[in-house]
Amino acid sequence: MEDSQIIDLYFRRDEAAISETAAKYGAFCHGIALNVLSNNADADECVNDMYLRAWNSIPPQKPEKLGAWLGKVARNVAFDLWKKNHRKKRHAGMEQLLNELEDCIPSPVTVEREIEERELTAVINAWLASLPQNDRILFMRRYWYGDSVSKLAKEIGTTPGSVAKRTYQLRQKLKRILEQEGNWL
Amino acid sequence: MKKMEVTKLYGCIANVNDAFIEEAQMVRLKRKSPVWLKGSVLAACICLVIATAVVCIFPARFETHPDISLGETMEPSIAATPDAGTGNPIASNPTGERLEKNSPAVVLHMNEVFVNDLDEMPSDAKLWYDPELYDHVFWGKEEVAAYYGKDLTPAYVPDGLFAAAGNGTAQMIVEKNGTVTVDELYLHYYHAYSETGGPKLTDPILARKGFTLSASKIGLVKDCFYILPENEVKTSNIGGIEVTIGYRPMPYGPYDAQTKEPAGYYDVYVAEFVLDGIGIDVTAEQMPLEEVVKVVASVICGTDELELDLVPGT
């Protein structure tokens, strides 16, 4: 089914939207979540959560590129779950104390921070656009999709060391851009 | 704090333009031609062009009288001087074949050596391998030699440097099913060693003096990072082998408490190349470039009969 047809189903509040989404993008989103979480059950949970978020967000949203939009949602849900799991795994001692003290810090979700993050995303977008296509795809595949270095090396036909070197160079380039743009981090 | 910053960056990367997400999903990464293939094709083309040009332009040189510029101990086929700036081998060996030990001297044209600025040195940190999955296996000299199929000991070692006690042996990391996962061989040559076997630091420059040759058939885990993009990094042709040489001035302490400036800098050169399918890198500290090139040439050409040509165009 075409993306526009799936989106129409969402707009009509037809539950077939979920099954059509699952059929077309379920495996894709599961792969993204799995790369973040390294756990099949957690990845399944993320994908289910993603369907719910898609159901609640469309409408009013109308994604232009449904696959990329769903991928983003899956990635964000997976990242949230990763953070939650990570917090759970912390044990007693300093980590525990710091964890508790984090409650004293005001909520980081502020308008100011949101604007800052939007601007940072714009800088990253401009930088990605300036890269040669292969470098851009390599960066996205590694840091957006979370593909392993060895998988990428196999695809390119080179050594993992060479991929690691190239991604390091890309990270250094991004670092320089971020520094030029005014100490974002 | 750093973790929070990384988290923030990761979150921002999540929200990049949908077009980039889609592109990365739809478009496959371009496959690289194997380096040896590119190198071989390029070398073959260059050899053909040069050979044709030389024969056409200087037919007289191919008559039987000897070339007096080569010196008596050198065979013309080995010591033919390349034209400057053409990318010809700096260690003149037009056949591209390794020389047998005791061959006549190899001339190293230093004006053909390219040095790239190093951005960062590879980390010495070792990966941890789960002992439940991997074994650390000690290999003696014979096993190492059999695995690599050759003796990688440099034929030339600068005066004042000495081989470390364990040279020629290696600690391999092998999967339980017998597959070799890490096959790095290290040969150390430093000016002095401590009682524990590690290289001693010099005084007043608090750094090691000498070099380590690392080799791996699988692919060296450590890899240098150059300031230039990978496709702009220049290589030097030494004895028919493309060698990437990097340089970095390395700071040493003590550091000024106020300015944080180091006491000074010393030279670090790294030469990386592939020889008969073996990835090799030579990391040299406090050594002049000429000595580094001689060490590399001695590994490639298998001889310590090396002569430096420091004058451009001769």
Coordinates of C-alpha atoms in Angstrom, one line a residue:
Chain A
M1 CA 0.0 0.0 0.0
E2 CA 1.2 3.5 -0.8
D3 CA 2.2 5.8 2.1
S4 CA -0.6 8.3 1.2
Q5 CA -3.2 5.5 1.5
I6 CA -1.9 4.4 4.9
I7 CA -2.1 8.0 6.1
D8 CA -5.6 8.2 4.8
L9 CA -6.5 5.2 7.0
Y10 CA -5.1 7.1 10.0
F11 CA -7.1 10.2 9.1
R12 CA -10.3 8.0 8.8
R13 CA -9.5 6.5 12.2
D14 CA -9.5 3.1 10.5
E15 CA -7.5 0.6 12.6
A16 CA -6.3 -1.1 9.5
A17 CA -3.8 1.8 9.5
I18 CA -1.8 0.0 12.2
S19 CA -1.7 -3.4 10.4
E20 CA -0.7 -1.7 7.1
T21 CA 2.0 0.2 8.9
A22 CA 3.2 -3.0 10.6
A23 CA 3.2 -4.8 7.3
K24 CA 5.2 -2.1 5.5
Y25 CA 7.4 -0.6 8.2
G26 CA 7.3 -3.0 11.2
A27 CA 10.6 -4.8 10.4
F28 CA 12.3 -1.5 9.5
C29 CA 11.3 0.1 12.8
H30 CA 12.1 -3.0 14.7
G31 CA 15.6 -3.0 13.3
I32 CA 16.2 0.6 14.4
A33 CA 14.9 -0.1 17.9
L34 CA 17.0 -3.3 18.1
N35 CA 20.2 -1.4 17.1
V36 CA 19.6 0.9 20.1
L37 CA 18.4 -1.6 22.6
S38 CA 20.1 -4.9 21.6
N39 CA 17.1 -6.8 22.9
N40 CA 14.3 -8.3 20.9
A41 CA 11.6 -8.0 23.6
D42 CA 12.5 -4.4 24.2
A43 CA 12.5 -3.7 20.5
D44 CA 9.0 -5.3 20.2
E45 CA 7.8 -3.1 23.0
C46 CA 9.2 0.0 21.3
V47 CA 7.5 -0.8 18.0
N48 CA 4.2 -1.3 19.7
D49 CA 4.6 2.0 21.5
M50 CA 5.5 3.5 18.1
Y51 CA 2.1 2.3 16.6
L52 CA 0.3 3.9 19.5
R53 CA 2.2 7.2 19.0
A54 CA 1.5 7.1 15.3
W55 CA -2.2 6.6 16.0
N56 CA -2.3 9.5 18.4
S57 CA -0.2 11.8 16.2
I58 CA -1.8 11.3 12.8
P59 CA -3.9 13.4 12.5
P60 CA -3.2 16.2 13.1
Q61 CA 0.3 15.5 11.8
K62 CA 0.6 14.4 8.2
P63 CA 4.1 13.1 7.5
E64 CA 5.5 13.7 4.1
K65 CA 7.8 10.7 4.3
L66 CA 6.0 8.1 6.4
G67 CA 9.0 5.7 6.7
A68 CA 11.4 8.3 7.9
W69 CA 8.8 9.7 10.3
L70 CA 8.0 6.3 11.8
G71 CA 11.7 5.6 12.0
K72 CA 12.2 8.8 14.0
V73 CA 9.4 7.8 16.4
A74 CA 10.8 4.3 16.8
R75 CA 14.3 5.7 17.4
N76 CA 13.1 8.2 20.0
V77 CA 10.9 5.6 21.8
A78 CA 13.9 3.2 21.8
F79 CA 16.2 5.9 23.2
D80 CA 13.8 6.7 26.0
L81 CA 13.5 3.1 26.9
W82 CA 17.3 2.7 26.8
K83 CA 17.6 5.6 29.2
K84 CA 15.0 4.1 31.5
N85 CA 16.7 0.7 31.4
H86 CA 20.0 2.3 32.0
R87 CA 18.8 4.1 35.1
K88 CA 17.4 0.9 36.5
K89 CA 20.7 -0.9 36.1
R90 CA 22.5 1.6 38.2
H91 CA 23.4 0.2 41.6
A92 CA 24.1 1.7 45.0
G93 CA 27.0 4.0 45.6
M94 CA 27.9 7.2 43.9
E95 CA 25.7 6.4 40.8
Q96 CA 22.7 6.0 43.1
L97 CA 23.4 9.2 44.9
L98 CA 23.8 11.2 41.7
N99 CA 20.7 9.6 40.3
E100 CA 18.7 10.7 43.3
L101 CA 20.2 14.2 43.2
E102 CA 19.1 14.5 39.6
D103 CA 15.6 15.0 41.1
C104 CA 16.8 18.4 42.5
I105 CA 17.6 19.6 39.0
P106 CA 14.8 21.5 37.3
S107 CA 13.2 19.7 34.4
P108 CA 15.5 20.1 31.4
V109 CA 12.5 20.3 29.1
T110 CA 12.3 24.1 28.7
V111 CA 11.3 26.3 25.8
E112 CA 14.9 27.6 25.8
R113 CA 16.3 24.1 25.6
E114 CA 13.8 23.1 22.9
I115 CA 14.9 26.1 20.8
E116 CA 18.5 25.2 21.4
E117 CA 18.0 21.7 20.3
R118 CA 16.1 22.8 17.2
E119 CA 19.0 25.1 16.3
L120 CA 21.5 22.3 16.9
T121 CA 19.5 20.0 14.6
A122 CA 19.5 22.7 12.0
V123 CA 23.3 22.9 12.2
I124 CA 23.6 19.1 11.9
N125 CA 21.2 19.3 8.9
A126 CA 23.3 21.9 7.2
W127 CA 26.5 19.9 7.9
L128 CA 24.9 16.7 6.5
A129 CA 23.8 18.5 3.4
S130 CA 27.4 19.7 2.8
L131 CA 28.9 16.2 3.0
P132 CA 29.5 14.0 -0.1
Q133 CA 26.6 11.5 -0.4
N134 CA 28.6 8.4 0.7
D135 CA 29.9 10.1 3.8
R136 CA 26.4 11.4 4.7
I137 CA 24.9 7.9 4.2
L138 CA 27.8 6.4 6.3
F139 CA 27.2 8.9 9.1
M140 CA 23.4 8.3 9.1
R141 CA 23.7 4.5 8.9
R142 CA 26.1 4.5 11.9
Y143 CA 24.6 7.2 14.1
W144 CA 20.9 7.3 13.1
Y145 CA 20.2 3.7 12.2
G146 CA 22.9 2.4 14.6
D147 CA 24.3 -0.1 12.1
S148 CA 27.4 -1.8 13.4
V149 CA 30.9 -1.0 12.0
S150 CA 31.4 -4.5 10.8
K151 CA 28.1 -4.5 8.9
L152 CA 29.0 -1.2 7.2
A153 CA 32.5 -2.5 6.4
K154 CA 31.0 -5.6 4.8
E155 CA 28.7 -3.4 2.7
I156 CA 31.5 -1.1 1.6
G157 CA 34.0 -4.0 1.1
T158 CA 36.6 -2.6 3.4
T159 CA 37.9 -3.3 6.9
P160 CA 36.1 -2.3 10.1
G161 CA 39.2 -0.3 11.0
S162 CA 38.8 1.7 7.8
V163 CA 35.1 2.4 8.6
A164 CA 36.0 3.3 12.2
K165 CA 38.6 5.7 10.9
R166 CA 36.2 7.4 8.4
T167 CA 33.5 7.7 11.0
Y168 CA 36.0 9.2 13.4
Q169 CA 37.0 11.8 10.8
L170 CA 33.3 12.6 10.3
R171 CA 32.8 13.0 14.0
Q172 CA 35.9 15.3 14.1
K173 CA 34.4 17.4 11.3
L174 CA 31.1 17.7 13.1
K175 CA 32.9 18.6 16.2
R176 CA 34.7 21.5 14.4
I177 CA 31.4 22.7 13.0
L178 CA 29.7 22.6 16.4
E179 CA 32.6 24.5 17.9
Q180 CA 32.4 27.1 15.1
E181 CA 28.7 27.5 15.6
G182 CA 29.1 28.4 19.2
N183 CA 29.8 25.7 21.8
W184 CA 26.5 24.0 21.6
L185 CA 27.5 21.2 23.8
Chain B
M1 CA 27.9 16.0 32.3
K2 CA 29.5 14.7 29.1
K3 CA 27.0 11.9 29.0
M4 CA 24.2 14.4 29.1
E5 CA 25.8 16.3 26.2
V6 CA 26.2 13.2 24.2
T7 CA 22.6 12.3 24.9
K8 CA 21.5 15.7 23.7
L9 CA 23.5 15.3 20.5
Y10 CA 22.1 11.9 19.9
G11 CA 18.6 13.3 20.4
C12 CA 19.3 16.1 17.9
I13 CA 20.6 13.6 15.3
A14 CA 17.3 11.8 15.7
N15 CA 15.5 14.8 14.4
V16 CA 17.5 15.5 11.2
N17 CA 15.8 16.1 7.9
D18 CA 13.6 13.2 6.8
A19 CA 15.3 13.2 3.4
F20 CA 18.6 12.2 4.9
I21 CA 16.9 9.4 6.8
E22 CA 15.2 8.1 3.7
E23 CA 18.4 8.5 1.6
A24 CA 20.4 6.4 4.1
Q25 CA 17.6 3.8 4.0
M26 CA 17.3 3.6 0.2
V27 CA 20.8 4.1 -1.1
R28 CA 23.5 1.5 -0.5
L29 CA 27.0 2.6 0.4
K30 CA 29.4 2.6 -2.5
R31 CA 31.7 -0.3 -2.6
K32 CA 35.4 0.3 -2.5
S33 CA 37.7 -1.4 -5.0
P34 CA 40.2 -3.4 -3.1
V35 CA 43.2 -1.2 -2.3
W36 CA 45.6 -3.8 -3.7
L37 CA 43.7 -3.8 -7.0
K38 CA 43.7 0.0 -7.2
G39 CA 47.3 0.1 -6.3
S40 CA 48.3 -2.6 -8.7
V41 CA 46.4 -1.0 -11.6
L42 CA 47.8 2.4 -10.8
A43 CA 51.3 1.0 -10.4
A44 CA 51.1 -0.9 -13.7
C45 CA 49.8 2.2 -15.6
I46 CA 52.5 4.4 -14.1
C47 CA 55.2 1.8 -14.9
L48 CA 54.0 1.5 -18.5
V49 CA 53.8 5.2 -19.1
I50 CA 57.2 5.9 -17.5
A51 CA 58.9 3.0 -19.4
T52 CA 57.4 4.1 -22.7
A53 CA 58.4 7.7 -22.1
V54 CA 61.9 6.9 -21.0
V55 CA 62.5 4.6 -24.0
C56 CA 61.2 7.2 -26.4
I57 CA 62.9 10.2 -25.0
F58 CA 66.2 8.8 -23.9
P59 CA 67.0 5.9 -26.2
A60 CA 70.7 6.5 -25.8
R61 CA 70.4 5.6 -22.1
F62 CA 69.6 2.1 -23.0
E63 CA 72.8 1.5 -24.9
T64 CA 75.4 -0.7 -23.2
H65 CA 77.7 2.0 -21.6
P66 CA 77.3 2.3 -17.8
D67 CA 75.6 5.2 -16.1
I68 CA 78.3 6.9 -14.1
S69 CA 75.8 8.6 -11.8
L70 CA 74.8 5.2 -10.3
G71 CA 78.0 4.3 -8.8
E72 CA 79.9 1.1 -9.1
T73 CA 78.1 -0.9 -6.5
M74 CA 74.7 -0.4 -8.0
E75 CA 73.0 -2.2 -10.8
P76 CA 71.2 0.1 -13.2
S77 CA 67.9 -1.7 -12.8
I78 CA 67.9 -1.0 -9.1
A79 CA 69.3 2.5 -8.9
A80 CA 67.8 4.2 -11.9
T81 CA 67.0 7.7 -10.6
P82 CA 63.4 8.8 -11.1
D83 CA 62.5 12.3 -12.2
A84 CA 61.5 14.5 -9.3
G85 CA 57.8 15.0 -8.6
T86 CA 56.5 12.3 -10.8
G87 CA 55.5 10.0 -7.9
N88 CA 58.1 7.5 -8.9
P89 CA 59.4 5.1 -6.2
I90 CA 61.6 6.8 -3.7
A91 CA 63.4 3.6 -3.1
S92 CA 64.3 3.0 -6.7
N93 CA 63.2 -0.5 -7.6
P94 CA 61.3 -0.3 -10.9
T95 CA 60.5 -4.0 -10.9
G96 CA 58.5 -3.5 -7.8
E97 CA 59.8 -6.8 -6.5
R98 CA 61.4 -7.3 -3.1
L99 CA 65.1 -7.3 -3.2
E100 CA 67.0 -10.3 -1.9
K101 CA 69.2 -9.7 1.1
N102 CA 72.7 -8.6 0.1
S103 CA 71.4 -6.9 -3.0
P104 CA 73.3 -3.8 -4.1
A105 CA 72.3 -0.7 -2.2
V106 CA 68.8 0.7 -2.5
V107 CA 68.7 4.5 -3.0
L108 CA 66.1 6.4 -1.0
H109 CA 65.1 9.7 -2.6
M110 CA 64.0 11.8 0.3
N111 CA 62.5 14.4 -2.0
E112 CA 59.8 11.9 -3.0
V113 CA 58.7 11.2 0.6
F114 CA 55.3 12.6 1.4
V115 CA 54.5 13.3 5.1
N116 CA 50.9 13.9 6.2
D117 CA 49.9 15.6 9.4
L118 CA 48.4 13.3 11.9
D119 CA 45.3 14.4 13.6
E120 CA 45.3 11.9 16.4
M121 CA 47.3 8.9 17.3
P122 CA 45.6 5.6 17.7
S123 CA 44.8 4.7 21.3
D124 CA 47.0 2.1 23.0
A125 CA 44.0 0.9 24.9
K126 CA 43.3 -2.8 24.3
L127 CA 39.9 -4.2 23.7
W128 CA 38.7 -6.6 26.3
Y129 CA 37.9 -10.1 25.1
D130 CA 35.6 -12.3 27.2
P131 CA 37.7 -15.3 28.3
E132 CA 34.6 -17.4 28.0
L133 CA 34.6 -16.8 24.3
Y134 CA 38.3 -16.2 23.5
D135 CA 41.6 -17.6 24.5
H136 CA 44.9 -15.7 24.8
V137 CA 47.4 -17.9 23.1
F138 CA 51.1 -17.4 23.2
W139 CA 52.9 -18.0 19.9
G140 CA 56.6 -18.7 19.8
K141 CA 58.9 -17.4 17.0
E142 CA 58.4 -20.4 14.8
E143 CA 54.6 -20.3 15.0
V144 CA 54.7 -16.5 14.3
A145 CA 57.0 -17.0 11.3
A146 CA 54.8 -19.8 10.0
Y147 CA 51.7 -17.7 10.3
Y148 CA 53.1 -14.6 8.6
G149 CA 55.1 -16.6 6.1
K150 CA 58.1 -14.4 6.5
D151 CA 60.5 -12.8 9.0
L152 CA 59.3 -9.2 9.5
T153 CA 62.4 -8.2 11.5
P154 CA 63.7 -5.0 9.9
A155 CA 67.0 -5.5 8.2
Y156 CA 68.0 -2.0 9.2
V157 CA 67.9 -0.8 12.8
P158 CA 69.4 2.6 13.6
D159 CA 72.5 2.7 15.8
G160 CA 71.7 2.9 19.5
L161 CA 68.4 1.0 19.3
F162 CA 68.0 -2.5 20.5
A163 CA 65.5 -5.3 20.0
A164 CA 63.2 -6.0 23.0
A165 CA 63.5 -9.4 24.6
G166 CA 60.2 -10.8 23.4
N167 CA 60.5 -9.7 19.8
G168 CA 59.3 -12.4 17.4
T169 CA 56.7 -13.9 19.8
A170 CA 53.1 -12.8 20.0
Q171 CA 50.0 -13.1 22.1
M172 CA 47.1 -14.0 19.8
I173 CA 43.5 -13.9 20.6
V174 CA 41.7 -17.0 19.3
E175 CA 38.0 -17.9 19.4
K176 CA 37.1 -21.1 21.1
N177 CA 36.6 -22.7 17.6
G178 CA 40.2 -21.9 16.7
T179 CA 39.6 -18.8 14.6
V180 CA 42.2 -16.2 15.1
T181 CA 40.5 -12.9 16.1
V182 CA 43.5 -10.7 16.9
D183 CA 46.9 -11.5 15.3
E184 CA 49.0 -8.5 16.1
L185 CA 52.7 -8.9 16.2
Y186 CA 54.8 -6.2 17.8
L187 CA 58.5 -5.8 17.3
H188 CA 60.1 -3.2 19.6
Y189 CA 63.4 -1.4 19.1
Y190 CA 64.2 1.2 21.7
H191 CA 67.3 2.8 23.2
A192 CA 67.0 1.2 26.6
Y193 CA 64.6 -1.0 28.5
S194 CA 63.5 -1.1 32.2
E195 CA 63.7 -4.2 34.3
T196 CA 60.1 -5.0 33.5
G197 CA 60.9 -5.0 29.8
G198 CA 59.2 -1.8 28.8
P199 CA 61.1 1.0 26.9
K200 CA 62.8 3.5 29.2
L201 CA 62.1 7.2 28.7
T202 CA 64.9 9.6 27.7
D203 CA 65.9 12.6 29.7
P204 CA 65.2 15.5 29.5
I205 CA 62.6 14.7 26.9
L206 CA 60.4 12.3 28.8
A207 CA 59.5 10.0 26.0
R208 CA 60.5 6.8 24.4
K209 CA 63.2 6.8 21.7
G210 CA 62.9 4.1 19.0
F211 CA 60.2 2.4 17.1
T212 CA 57.6 -0.3 17.2
L213 CA 56.7 -2.3 14.1
S214 CA 53.2 -3.7 14.4
A215 CA 51.9 -6.3 11.9
S216 CA 48.6 -8.0 11.3
K217 CA 47.2 -10.2 8.5
I218 CA 43.6 -9.6 9.6
G219 CA 43.9 -5.8 9.8
L220 CA 45.5 -3.7 12.5
V221 CA 43.1 -2.7 15.2
K222 CA 44.8 0.6 15.6
D223 CA 44.6 3.0 12.8
C224 CA 45.9 6.6 12.4
F225 CA 43.7 9.6 11.8
Y226 CA 45.0 12.1 9.3
I227 CA 44.0 15.7 9.1
L228 CA 43.3 15.4 5.4
P229 CA 40.3 13.4 4.3
E230 CA 41.2 9.8 3.5
N231 CA 41.2 10.3 -0.3
E232 CA 43.6 13.3 0.0
V233 CA 46.2 11.6 2.1
K234 CA 49.4 11.2 0.1
T235 CA 51.4 8.1 -0.1
S236 CA 55.1 7.5 -0.8
N237 CA 56.3 4.7 -3.1
I238 CA 59.0 2.8 -1.3
G239 CA 60.3 -0.3 -3.2
G240 CA 57.0 -0.6 -5.1
I241 CA 54.9 -0.4 -2.0
E242 CA 52.6 2.5 -1.2
V243 CA 53.5 3.8 2.3
T244 CA 51.4 6.4 4.1
I245 CA 53.6 8.4 6.4
G246 CA 52.1 10.6 9.2
Y247 CA 53.8 13.1 11.5
R248 CA 52.8 14.6 14.7
P249 CA 54.7 16.8 17.1
M250 CA 54.0 15.1 20.4
P251 CA 54.0 17.3 23.6
Y252 CA 55.9 16.1 26.6
G253 CA 55.9 17.3 30.2
P254 CA 56.3 18.7 32.7
Y255 CA 53.4 21.1 31.8
D256 CA 53.5 24.7 33.0
A257 CA 51.1 25.1 35.9
Q258 CA 49.8 28.5 34.7
T259 CA 49.8 28.2 30.9
K260 CA 49.4 24.4 30.7
E261 CA 52.1 24.6 27.9
P262 CA 54.2 21.4 27.6
A263 CA 58.0 21.5 28.2
G264 CA 58.4 20.8 24.5
Y265 CA 57.6 18.6 21.6
Y266 CA 59.2 15.6 20.1
D267 CA 58.8 13.9 16.7
V268 CA 56.5 11.0 16.1
Y269 CA 56.3 9.4 12.7
V270 CA 53.9 6.6 11.7
A271 CA 54.4 4.7 8.5
E272 CA 51.6 2.4 7.3
F273 CA 51.7 0.0 4.5
V274 CA 50.6 -3.5 3.3
L275 CA 53.3 -6.0 2.4
D276 CA 52.3 -9.3 0.9
G277 CA 48.9 -9.1 2.5
I278 CA 50.3 -8.1 5.9
G279 CA 49.2 -4.8 7.3
I280 CA 52.3 -3.1 8.9
D281 CA 52.8 0.1 10.7
V282 CA 56.0 1.5 12.1
T283 CA 55.5 4.1 14.9
A284 CA 58.8 5.9 15.6
E285 CA 59.4 8.3 18.4
Q286 CA 62.3 10.8 18.6
M287 CA 63.7 9.5 15.3
P288 CA 64.5 11.6 12.2
L289 CA 62.4 11.0 9.1
E290 CA 65.4 9.6 7.2
E291 CA 65.9 6.9 9.7
V292 CA 62.2 6.0 9.7
V293 CA 62.3 5.7 5.9
K294 CA 65.3 3.5 6.1
V295 CA 63.6 1.2 8.6
V296 CA 60.5 1.0 6.4
A297 CA 62.6 0.4 3.2
S298 CA 64.6 -2.3 5.0
V299 CA 61.4 -4.2 5.8
I300 CA 60.0 -3.8 2.3
C301 CA 63.2 -4.5 0.4
G302 CA 64.7 -6.9 2.8
T303 CA 68.1 -5.3 2.9
D304 CA 70.1 -3.0 5.1
E305 CA 72.1 -1.7 2.1
L306 CA 70.3 1.6 1.9
E307 CA 71.6 4.9 0.7
L308 CA 69.9 8.2 1.2
D309 CA 69.6 10.7 -1.6
L310 CA 68.9 14.0 0.1
V311 CA 69.4 16.2 -2.9
P312 CA 66.4 16.9 -5.0
G313 CA 66.7 15.9 -8.6
T314 CA 69.8 13.8 -8.3

